[in-house]
Short mmCIF file of C-alpha atoms in Angstrom, two decimals:
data_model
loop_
_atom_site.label_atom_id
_atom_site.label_comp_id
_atom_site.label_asym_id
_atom_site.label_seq_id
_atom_site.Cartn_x
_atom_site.Cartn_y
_atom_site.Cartn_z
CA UNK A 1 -67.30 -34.25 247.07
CA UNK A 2 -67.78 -30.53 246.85
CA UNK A 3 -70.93 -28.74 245.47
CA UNK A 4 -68.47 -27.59 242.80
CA UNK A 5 -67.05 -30.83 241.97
CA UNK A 6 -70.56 -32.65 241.99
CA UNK A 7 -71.93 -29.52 239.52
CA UNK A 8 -68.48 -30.66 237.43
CA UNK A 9 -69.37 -34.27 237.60
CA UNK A 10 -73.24 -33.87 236.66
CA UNK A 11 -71.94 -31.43 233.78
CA UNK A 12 -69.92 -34.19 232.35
CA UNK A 13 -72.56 -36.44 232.80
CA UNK A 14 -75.21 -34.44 230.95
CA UNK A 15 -72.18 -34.05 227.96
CA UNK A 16 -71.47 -37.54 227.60
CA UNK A 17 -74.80 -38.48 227.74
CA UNK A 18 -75.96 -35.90 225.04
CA UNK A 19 -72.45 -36.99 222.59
CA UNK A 20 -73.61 -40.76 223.02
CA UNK A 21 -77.11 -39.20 222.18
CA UNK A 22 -76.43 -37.66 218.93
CA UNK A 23 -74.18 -40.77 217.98
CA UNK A 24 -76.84 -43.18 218.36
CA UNK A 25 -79.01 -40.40 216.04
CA UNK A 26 -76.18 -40.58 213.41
CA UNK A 27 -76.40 -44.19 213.59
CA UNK A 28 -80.05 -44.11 212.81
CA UNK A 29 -79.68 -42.23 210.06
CA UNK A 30 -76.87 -44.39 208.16
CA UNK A 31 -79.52 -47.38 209.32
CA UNK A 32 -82.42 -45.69 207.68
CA UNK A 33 -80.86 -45.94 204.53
CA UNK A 34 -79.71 -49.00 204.60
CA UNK A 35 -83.38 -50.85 205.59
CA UNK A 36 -84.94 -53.57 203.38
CA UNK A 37 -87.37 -55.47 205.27
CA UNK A 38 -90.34 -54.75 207.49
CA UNK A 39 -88.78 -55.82 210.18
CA UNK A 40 -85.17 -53.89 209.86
CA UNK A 41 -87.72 -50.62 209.83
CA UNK A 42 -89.46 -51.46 212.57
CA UNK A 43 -85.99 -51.73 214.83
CA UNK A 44 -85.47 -48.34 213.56
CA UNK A 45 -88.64 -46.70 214.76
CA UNK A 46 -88.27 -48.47 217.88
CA UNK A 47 -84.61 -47.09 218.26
CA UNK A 48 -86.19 -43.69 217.37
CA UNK A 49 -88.45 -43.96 220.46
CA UNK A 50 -85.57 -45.03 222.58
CA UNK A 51 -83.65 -41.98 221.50
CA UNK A 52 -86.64 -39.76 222.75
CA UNK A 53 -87.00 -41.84 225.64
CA UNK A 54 -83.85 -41.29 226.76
CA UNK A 55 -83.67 -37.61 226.36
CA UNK A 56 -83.15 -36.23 222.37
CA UNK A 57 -84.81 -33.10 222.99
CA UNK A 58 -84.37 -31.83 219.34
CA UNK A 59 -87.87 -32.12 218.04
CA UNK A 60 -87.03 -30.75 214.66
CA UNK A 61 -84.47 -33.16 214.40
CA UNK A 62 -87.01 -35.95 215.79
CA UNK A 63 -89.71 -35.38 212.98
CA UNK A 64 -86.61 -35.31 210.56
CA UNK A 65 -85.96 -39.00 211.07
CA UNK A 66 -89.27 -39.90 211.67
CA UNK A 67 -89.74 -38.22 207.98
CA UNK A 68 -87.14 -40.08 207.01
CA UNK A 69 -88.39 -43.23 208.00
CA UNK A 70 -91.72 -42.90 206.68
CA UNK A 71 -89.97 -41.77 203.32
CA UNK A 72 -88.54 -45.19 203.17
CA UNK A 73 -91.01 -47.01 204.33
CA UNK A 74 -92.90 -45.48 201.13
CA UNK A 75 -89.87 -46.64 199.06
CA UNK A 76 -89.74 -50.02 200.68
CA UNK A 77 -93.91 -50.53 199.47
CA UNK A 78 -92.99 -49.41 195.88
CA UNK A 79 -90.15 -52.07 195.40
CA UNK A 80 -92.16 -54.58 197.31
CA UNK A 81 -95.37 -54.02 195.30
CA UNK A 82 -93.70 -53.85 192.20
CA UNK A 83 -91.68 -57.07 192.84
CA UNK A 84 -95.16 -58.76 193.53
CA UNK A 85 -96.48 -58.01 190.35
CA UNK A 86 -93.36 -59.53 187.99
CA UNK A 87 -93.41 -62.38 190.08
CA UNK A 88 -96.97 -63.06 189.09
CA UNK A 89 -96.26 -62.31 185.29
CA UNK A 90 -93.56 -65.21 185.94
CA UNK A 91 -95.35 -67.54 187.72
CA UNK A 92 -98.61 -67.49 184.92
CA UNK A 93 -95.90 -67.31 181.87
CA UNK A 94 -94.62 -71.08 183.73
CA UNK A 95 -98.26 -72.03 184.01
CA UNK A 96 -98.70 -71.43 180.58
CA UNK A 97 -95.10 -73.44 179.08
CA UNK A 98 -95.90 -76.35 177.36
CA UNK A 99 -93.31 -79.18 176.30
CA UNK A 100 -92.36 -78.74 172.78
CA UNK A 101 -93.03 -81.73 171.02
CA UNK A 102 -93.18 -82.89 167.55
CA UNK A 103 -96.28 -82.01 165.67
CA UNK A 104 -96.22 -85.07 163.76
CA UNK A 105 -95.01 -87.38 166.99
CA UNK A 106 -97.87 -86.03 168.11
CA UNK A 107 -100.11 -86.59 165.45
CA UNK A 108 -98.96 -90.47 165.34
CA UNK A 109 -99.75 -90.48 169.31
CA UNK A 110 -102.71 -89.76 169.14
CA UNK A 111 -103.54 -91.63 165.96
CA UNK A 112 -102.78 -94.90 167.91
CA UNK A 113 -104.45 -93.99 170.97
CA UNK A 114 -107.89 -93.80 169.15
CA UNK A 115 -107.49 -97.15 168.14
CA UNK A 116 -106.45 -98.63 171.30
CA UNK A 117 -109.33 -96.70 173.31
CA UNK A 118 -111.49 -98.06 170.34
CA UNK A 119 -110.19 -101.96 171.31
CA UNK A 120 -110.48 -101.09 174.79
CA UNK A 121 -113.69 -100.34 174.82
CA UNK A 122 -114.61 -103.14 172.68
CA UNK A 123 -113.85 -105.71 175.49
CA UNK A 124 -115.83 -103.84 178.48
CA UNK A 125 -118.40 -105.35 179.62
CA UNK A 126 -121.48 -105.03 182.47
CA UNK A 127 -119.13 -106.94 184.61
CA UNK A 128 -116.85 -104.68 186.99
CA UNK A 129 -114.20 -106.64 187.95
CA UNK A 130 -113.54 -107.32 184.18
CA UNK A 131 -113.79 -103.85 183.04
CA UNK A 132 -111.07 -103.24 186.29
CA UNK A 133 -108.93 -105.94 184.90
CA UNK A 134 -108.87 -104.31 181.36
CA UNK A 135 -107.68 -101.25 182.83
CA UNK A 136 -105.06 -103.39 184.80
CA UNK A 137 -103.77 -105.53 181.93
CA UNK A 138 -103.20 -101.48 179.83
CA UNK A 139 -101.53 -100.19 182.26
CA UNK A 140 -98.74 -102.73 182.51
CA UNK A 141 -97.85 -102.37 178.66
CA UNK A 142 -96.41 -99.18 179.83
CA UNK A 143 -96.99 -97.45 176.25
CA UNK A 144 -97.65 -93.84 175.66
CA UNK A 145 -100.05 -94.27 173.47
CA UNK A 146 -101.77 -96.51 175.41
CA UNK A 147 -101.27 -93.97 178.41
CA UNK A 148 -103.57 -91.37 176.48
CA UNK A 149 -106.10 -93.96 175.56
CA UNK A 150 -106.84 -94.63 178.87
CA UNK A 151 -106.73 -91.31 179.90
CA UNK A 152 -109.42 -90.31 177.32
CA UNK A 153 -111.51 -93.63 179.22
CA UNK A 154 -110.92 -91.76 182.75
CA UNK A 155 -112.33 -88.89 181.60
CA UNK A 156 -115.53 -90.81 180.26
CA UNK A 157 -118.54 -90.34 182.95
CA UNK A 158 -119.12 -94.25 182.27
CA UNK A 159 -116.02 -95.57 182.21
CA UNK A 160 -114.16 -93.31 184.81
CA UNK A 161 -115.99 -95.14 187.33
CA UNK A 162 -113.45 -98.66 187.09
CA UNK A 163 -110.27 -96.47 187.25
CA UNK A 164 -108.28 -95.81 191.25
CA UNK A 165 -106.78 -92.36 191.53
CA UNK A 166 -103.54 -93.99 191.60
CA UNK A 167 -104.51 -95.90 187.70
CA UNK A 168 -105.18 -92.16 186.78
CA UNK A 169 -101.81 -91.38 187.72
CA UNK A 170 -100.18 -94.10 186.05
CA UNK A 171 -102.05 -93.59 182.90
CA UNK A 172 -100.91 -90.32 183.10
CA UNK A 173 -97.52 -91.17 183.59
CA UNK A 174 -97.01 -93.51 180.59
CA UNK A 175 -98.77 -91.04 178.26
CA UNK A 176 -95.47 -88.70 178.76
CA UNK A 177 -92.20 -89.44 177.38
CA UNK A 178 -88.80 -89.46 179.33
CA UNK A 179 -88.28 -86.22 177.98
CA UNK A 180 -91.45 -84.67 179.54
CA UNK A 181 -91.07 -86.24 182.36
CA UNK A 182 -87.68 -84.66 182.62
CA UNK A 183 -89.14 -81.04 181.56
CA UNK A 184 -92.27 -81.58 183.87
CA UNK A 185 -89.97 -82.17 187.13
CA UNK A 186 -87.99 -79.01 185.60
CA UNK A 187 -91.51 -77.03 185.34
CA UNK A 188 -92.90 -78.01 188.78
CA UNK A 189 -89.78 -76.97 190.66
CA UNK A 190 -89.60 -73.70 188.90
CA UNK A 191 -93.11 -72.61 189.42
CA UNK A 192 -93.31 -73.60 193.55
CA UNK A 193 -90.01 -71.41 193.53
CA UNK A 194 -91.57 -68.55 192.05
CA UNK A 195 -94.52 -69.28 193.91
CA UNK A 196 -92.50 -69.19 197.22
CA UNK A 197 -90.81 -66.00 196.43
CA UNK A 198 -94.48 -64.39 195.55
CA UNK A 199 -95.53 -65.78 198.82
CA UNK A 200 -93.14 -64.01 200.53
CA UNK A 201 -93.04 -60.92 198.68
CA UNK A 202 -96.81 -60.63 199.37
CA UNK A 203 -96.22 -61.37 202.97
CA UNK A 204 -93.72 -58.74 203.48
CA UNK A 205 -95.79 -56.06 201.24
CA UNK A 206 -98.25 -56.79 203.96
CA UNK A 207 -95.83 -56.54 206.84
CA UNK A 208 -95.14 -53.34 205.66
CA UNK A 209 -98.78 -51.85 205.05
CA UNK A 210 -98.92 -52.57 208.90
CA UNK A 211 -96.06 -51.00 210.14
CA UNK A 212 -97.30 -47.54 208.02
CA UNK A 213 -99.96 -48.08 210.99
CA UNK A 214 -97.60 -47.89 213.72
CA UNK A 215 -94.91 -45.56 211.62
CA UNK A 216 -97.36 -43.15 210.27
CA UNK A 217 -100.08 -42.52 212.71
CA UNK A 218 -103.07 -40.36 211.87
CA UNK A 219 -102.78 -37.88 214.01
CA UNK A 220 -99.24 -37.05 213.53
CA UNK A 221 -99.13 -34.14 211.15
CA UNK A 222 -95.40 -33.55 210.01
CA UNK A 223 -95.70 -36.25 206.95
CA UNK A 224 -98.40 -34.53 205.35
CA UNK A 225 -100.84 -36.34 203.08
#
């Protein structure tokens, strides 16, 4: 090959090269505003860094996207933060539901539990394998009110000593109704969804805080303060 035809060649070369160049910047920039996650920015920068790498020259044009970047990194922090905070206003409002029951089925509950907790502690004695066996003998009537009664026992400093974690449970579980047992289920899987989704909005505002540490670094200049 000549010295002409080689000048030709590397010509050609350094064209191509610098058209595949400025399509891959073209790219970035459609992909810059496309980003949502931490880790869709990151790929970006790191694209960015090829681009020099490889021979972008344009430093204007370099601290353009970089700008760019930062800009929606910025953006990206905003939504995230922003999301955090109504998903905590969600998750307390579920803490705070209640079932809506009846005042007066209520009232009538609770009325008859004072009067079984009343018998029930009638029969107790110094003996702890009888007071056990009281608790056992409730348990199986599988009555609400009884449920509560025993509850209010469990939560006696004397009494709570003849009650298993797993009577606690059941005690709790007859003083609800199939109702609130239905809603409860309901409840519980709503609030460790929005808990989940808060967990991973946090995670990714986080994500993102870090990668304003590798995107932004202090002594670059061009994003101002």
């Amino acid at each position: 090959m000549s010295i002409a035809e080689r000048a030709y060649a590397s010509k050609t070369s350094n064209e191509e090269k610098a058209v595949e160049l400025v399509r891959r910047r073209n790219e970035i920039v459609k992909n810059i505003d496309n980003i949502q996650t931490h880790k869709e920015l990151m790929s970006i920068s790191r694209d960015i860094n090829s681009l020099i790498d490889e021979g972008y020259d344009s430093e204007t044009d370099v601290t353009v996207l970089k700008s760019k970047l930062y800009k929606k990194l910025i953006e990206l922090k905003e939504v995230c933060s922003k999301r955090c905070e109504q998903l905590k206003d969600k998750e307390d409002k579920i803490k705070c539901e209640t079932y809506p029951e009846s005042a007066d089925v209520l009232a009538e509950l609770h009325t008859k539990a004072d009067n079984i907790m009343l018998r029930l502690l009638s029969q107790f004695t110094r003996d702890t394998t009888n007071n056990k066996m009281i608790i056992s003998n409730a348990l199986r009537t599988k009555d609400r009110a009884t449920g509560i009664a025993l509850l209010r026992l469990a939560a006696s400093p004397i009494i709570s000593q003849y009650f298993t974690p797993r009577s606690k449970q059941d005690a709790l579980d007859m003083s609800k109704s199939d109702g609130e047992k239905s809603w409860q289920i309901d409840h519980d899987k709503r609030l460790r969804d929005v808990g989940r989704e808060r967990g991973s909005a946090v995670l990714e505002n986080f994500f993102l805080s870090q990668a304003e540490n590798v995107i932004k670094p202090k002594n670059e200049s061009y994003f101002g303060n």
